[in-house]
JSON list of C-alpha atoms in Angstrom, two decimals:
[
{"chain": "A", "resi": 24, "resn": "MET", "atom": "CA", "xyz": [102.08, 80.47, -105.87]},
{"chain": "A", "resi": 25, "resn": "ILE", "atom": "CA", "xyz": [105.40, 82.11, -105.11]},
{"chain": "A", "resi": 26, "resn": "VAL", "atom": "CA", "xyz": [108.28, 80.60, -107.11]},
{"chain": "A", "resi": 27, "resn": "ARG", "atom": "CA", "xyz": [111.91, 81.35, -106.33]},
{"chain": "A", "resi": 28, "resn": "LEU", "atom": "CA", "xyz": [114.36, 81.19, -109.20]},
{"chain": "A", "resi": 29, "resn": "MET", "atom": "CA", "xyz": [117.67, 80.64, -107.44]},
{"chain": "A", "resi": 30, "resn": "GLY", "atom": "CA", "xyz": [120.01, 83.54, -108.09]},
{"chain": "A", "resi": 31, "resn": "GLU", "atom": "CA", "xyz": [117.24, 85.69, -109.63]},
{"chain": "A", "resi": 32, "resn": "GLY", "atom": "CA", "xyz": [114.43, 86.32, -107.16]},
{"chain": "A", "resi": 33, "resn": "GLN", "atom": "CA", "xyz": [110.79, 85.49, -106.63]},
{"chain": "A", "resi": 34, "resn": "LEU", "atom": "CA", "xyz": [107.83, 85.54, -109.01]},
{"chain": "A", "resi": 35, "resn": "GLU", "atom": "CA", "xyz": [104.15, 85.05, -108.35]},
{"chain": "A", "resi": 36, "resn": "VAL", "atom": "CA", "xyz": [102.68, 82.43, -110.70]},
{"chain": "A", "resi": 37, "resn": "ALA", "atom": "CA", "xyz": [98.94, 81.90, -111.10]},
{"chain": "A", "resi": 38, "resn": "GLU", "atom": "CA", "xyz": [97.59, 78.46, -110.21]},
{"chain": "A", "resi": 39, "resn": "GLY", "atom": "CA", "xyz": [96.27, 78.20, -113.78]},
{"chain": "A", "resi": 40, "resn": "ASP", "atom": "CA", "xyz": [99.81, 78.31, -115.16]},
{"chain": "A", "resi": 41, "resn": "LEU", "atom": "CA", "xyz": [101.05, 75.36, -113.10]},
{"chain": "A", "resi": 42, "resn": "ALA", "atom": "CA", "xyz": [99.80, 72.68, -115.53]},
{"chain": "A", "resi": 43, "resn": "ALA", "atom": "CA", "xyz": [102.02, 74.06, -118.32]},
{"chain": "A", "resi": 44, "resn": "LEU", "atom": "CA", "xyz": [104.94, 74.27, -115.90]},
{"chain": "A", "resi": 45, "resn": "ASN", "atom": "CA", "xyz": [104.33, 70.67, -114.82]},
{"chain": "A", "resi": 46, "resn": "LYS", "atom": "CA", "xyz": [104.56, 69.56, -118.45]},
{"chain": "A", "resi": 47, "resn": "LEU", "atom": "CA", "xyz": [107.94, 71.27, -118.80]},
{"chain": "A", "resi": 48, "resn": "ASP", "atom": "CA", "xyz": [108.99, 69.78, -115.45]},
{"chain": "A", "resi": 49, "resn": "GLY", "atom": "CA", "xyz": [108.16, 66.33, -116.84]},
{"chain": "A", "resi": 50, "resn": "GLU", "atom": "CA", "xyz": [110.34, 67.00, -119.87]},
{"chain": "A", "resi": 51, "resn": "LEU", "atom": "CA", "xyz": [113.17, 68.06, -117.56]},
{"chain": "A", "resi": 52, "resn": "GLU", "atom": "CA", "xyz": [112.81, 64.87, -115.51]},
{"chain": "A", "resi": 53, "resn": "ALA", "atom": "CA", "xyz": [112.85, 62.77, -118.69]},
{"chain": "A", "resi": 54, "resn": "ALA", "atom": "CA", "xyz": [116.01, 64.54, -119.87]},
{"chain": "A", "resi": 55, "resn": "ILE", "atom": "CA", "xyz": [117.71, 63.83, -116.54]},
{"chain": "A", "resi": 56, "resn": "GLU", "atom": "CA", "xyz": [116.65, 60.18, -116.63]},
{"chain": "A", "resi": 57, "resn": "SER", "atom": "CA", "xyz": [118.09, 59.85, -120.13]},
{"chain": "A", "resi": 58, "resn": "GLY", "atom": "CA", "xyz": [121.35, 61.51, -119.10]},
{"chain": "A", "resi": 59, "resn": "ASP", "atom": "CA", "xyz": [121.24, 63.65, -122.24]},
{"chain": "A", "resi": 60, "resn": "GLU", "atom": "CA", "xyz": [123.00, 66.93, -121.35]},
{"chain": "A", "resi": 61, "resn": "GLU", "atom": "CA", "xyz": [121.65, 68.82, -124.38]},
{"chain": "A", "resi": 62, "resn": "LYS", "atom": "CA", "xyz": [118.04, 67.82, -123.67]},
{"chain": "A", "resi": 63, "resn": "PHE", "atom": "CA", "xyz": [118.56, 68.61, -119.99]},
{"chain": "A", "resi": 64, "resn": "ARG", "atom": "CA", "xyz": [119.88, 72.11, -120.72]},
{"chain": "A", "resi": 65, "resn": "THR", "atom": "CA", "xyz": [117.07, 72.81, -123.21]},
{"chain": "A", "resi": 66, "resn": "ALA", "atom": "CA", "xyz": [114.39, 71.57, -120.80]},
{"chain": "A", "resi": 67, "resn": "LEU", "atom": "CA", "xyz": [115.77, 73.52, -117.83]},
{"chain": "A", "resi": 68, "resn": "HIS", "atom": "CA", "xyz": [115.92, 76.74, -119.82]},
{"chain": "A", "resi": 69, "resn": "ALA", "atom": "CA", "xyz": [112.39, 76.17, -121.18]},
{"chain": "A", "resi": 70, "resn": "LEU", "atom": "CA", "xyz": [111.02, 75.70, -117.67]},
{"chain": "A", "resi": 71, "resn": "LEU", "atom": "CA", "xyz": [112.75, 78.79, -116.32]},
{"chain": "A", "resi": 72, "resn": "GLU", "atom": "CA", "xyz": [111.73, 80.89, -119.33]},
{"chain": "A", "resi": 73, "resn": "GLN", "atom": "CA", "xyz": [108.09, 79.85, -118.90]},
{"chain": "A", "resi": 74, "resn": "VAL", "atom": "CA", "xyz": [108.16, 80.85, -115.23]},
{"chain": "A", "resi": 75, "resn": "ARG", "atom": "CA", "xyz": [109.61, 84.23, -116.21]},
{"chain": "A", "resi": 76, "resn": "ALA", "atom": "CA", "xyz": [106.99, 84.62, -118.97]},
{"chain": "A", "resi": 77, "resn": "VAL", "atom": "CA", "xyz": [103.93, 83.89, -116.83]},
{"chain": "A", "resi": 78, "resn": "GLY", "atom": "CA", "xyz": [105.20, 85.08, -113.44]},
{"chain": "A", "resi": 79, "resn": "LYS", "atom": "CA", "xyz": [104.95, 88.51, -111.91]},
{"chain": "A", "resi": 80, "resn": "THR", "atom": "CA", "xyz": [108.27, 89.57, -110.43]},
{"chain": "A", "resi": 81, "resn": "LEU", "atom": "CA", "xyz": [108.04, 90.39, -106.74]},
{"chain": "A", "resi": 82, "resn": "PRO", "atom": "CA", "xyz": [110.08, 93.23, -105.26]},
{"chain": "A", "resi": 83, "resn": "ALA", "atom": "CA", "xyz": [113.44, 92.14, -103.85]},
{"chain": "A", "resi": 84, "resn": "GLU", "atom": "CA", "xyz": [112.43, 93.42, -100.42]},
{"chain": "A", "resi": 85, "resn": "ASP", "atom": "CA", "xyz": [109.34, 91.15, -100.44]},
{"chain": "A", "resi": 86, "resn": "LEU", "atom": "CA", "xyz": [110.35, 88.11, -98.38]},
{"chain": "A", "resi": 87, "resn": "ALA", "atom": "CA", "xyz": [107.25, 85.97, -98.89]},
{"chain": "A", "resi": 88, "resn": "PRO", "atom": "CA", "xyz": [107.84, 82.22, -98.40]},
{"chain": "A", "resi": 89, "resn": "SER", "atom": "CA", "xyz": [108.36, 80.37, -101.68]},
{"chain": "A", "resi": 90, "resn": "GLY", "atom": "CA", "xyz": [106.08, 77.48, -102.61]},
{"chain": "A", "resi": 91, "resn": "LEU", "atom": "CA", "xyz": [108.60, 76.26, -105.18]},
{"chain": "A", "resi": 92, "resn": "ILE", "atom": "CA", "xyz": [112.32, 76.70, -105.57]},
{"chain": "A", "resi": 93, "resn": "LEU", "atom": "CA", "xyz": [113.80, 76.19, -109.01]},
{"chain": "A", "resi": 94, "resn": "PRO", "atom": "CA", "xyz": [117.51, 75.84, -109.80]},
{"chain": "A", "resi": 95, "resn": "PRO", "atom": "CA", "xyz": [119.52, 78.51, -111.63]},
{"chain": "A", "resi": 96, "resn": "ALA", "atom": "CA", "xyz": [119.94, 78.25, -115.40]},
{"chain": "A", "resi": 97, "resn": "ASP", "atom": "CA", "xyz": [123.55, 77.17, -115.00]},
{"chain": "A", "resi": 98, "resn": "ALA", "atom": "CA", "xyz": [122.78, 74.31, -112.58]},
{"chain": "A", "resi": 99, "resn": "THR", "atom": "CA", "xyz": [124.30, 70.97, -113.41]},
{"chain": "A", "resi": 100, "resn": "MET", "atom": "CA", "xyz": [122.28, 67.83, -114.07]},
{"chain": "A", "resi": 101, "resn": "ASP", "atom": "CA", "xyz": [123.48, 66.38, -110.75]},
{"chain": "A", "resi": 102, "resn": "GLU", "atom": "CA", "xyz": [122.43, 69.52, -108.86]},
{"chain": "A", "resi": 103, "resn": "VAL", "atom": "CA", "xyz": [118.94, 69.42, -110.37]},
{"chain": "A", "resi": 104, "resn": "ARG", "atom": "CA", "xyz": [118.66, 65.67, -109.81]},
{"chain": "A", "resi": 105, "resn": "ALA", "atom": "CA", "xyz": [119.39, 66.30, -106.11]},
{"chain": "A", "resi": 106, "resn": "MET", "atom": "CA", "xyz": [116.52, 68.82, -105.97]},
{"chain": "A", "resi": 107, "resn": "LEU", "atom": "CA", "xyz": [113.96, 66.48, -107.55]},
{"chain": "A", "resi": 108, "resn": "GLY", "atom": "CA", "xyz": [111.35, 64.98, -105.31]},
{"chain": "A", "resi": 109, "resn": "ASP", "atom": "CA", "xyz": [108.99, 62.14, -106.16]},
{"chain": "A", "resi": 110, "resn": "ALA", "atom": "CA", "xyz": [106.82, 64.63, -108.07]},
{"chain": "A", "resi": 111, "resn": "GLY", "atom": "CA", "xyz": [109.66, 66.49, -109.81]},
{"chain": "A", "resi": 112, "resn": "LEU", "atom": "CA", "xyz": [110.47, 70.12, -109.14]},
{"chain": "A", "resi": 113, "resn": "ILE", "atom": "CA", "xyz": [106.82, 71.12, -109.44]},
{"chain": "A", "resi": 114, "resn": "PRO", "atom": "CA", "xyz": [104.39, 68.86, -107.57]},
{"chain": "A", "resi": 115, "resn": "ASP", "atom": "CA", "xyz": [101.06, 68.12, -109.29]}
]
């Protein structure tokens, strides 16, 4: 799956890595629901770091459509809340 990290670029993530990303996505959703800024920031950074760790960076000139779009590390809680769907940022 192609994942776009807003402001950074695209990475290809193996389907087998999505379960771990979904767990982190759930933690991010819980942090937003609680309104805890520190937990939100920690969860957002953990999710983005995991994508960077397991993903293969695609060349900037590669314009493949993204299956997922994740917010930048400096996104606010309100900005991320606006991006959440019923299944979070990463659908099951």
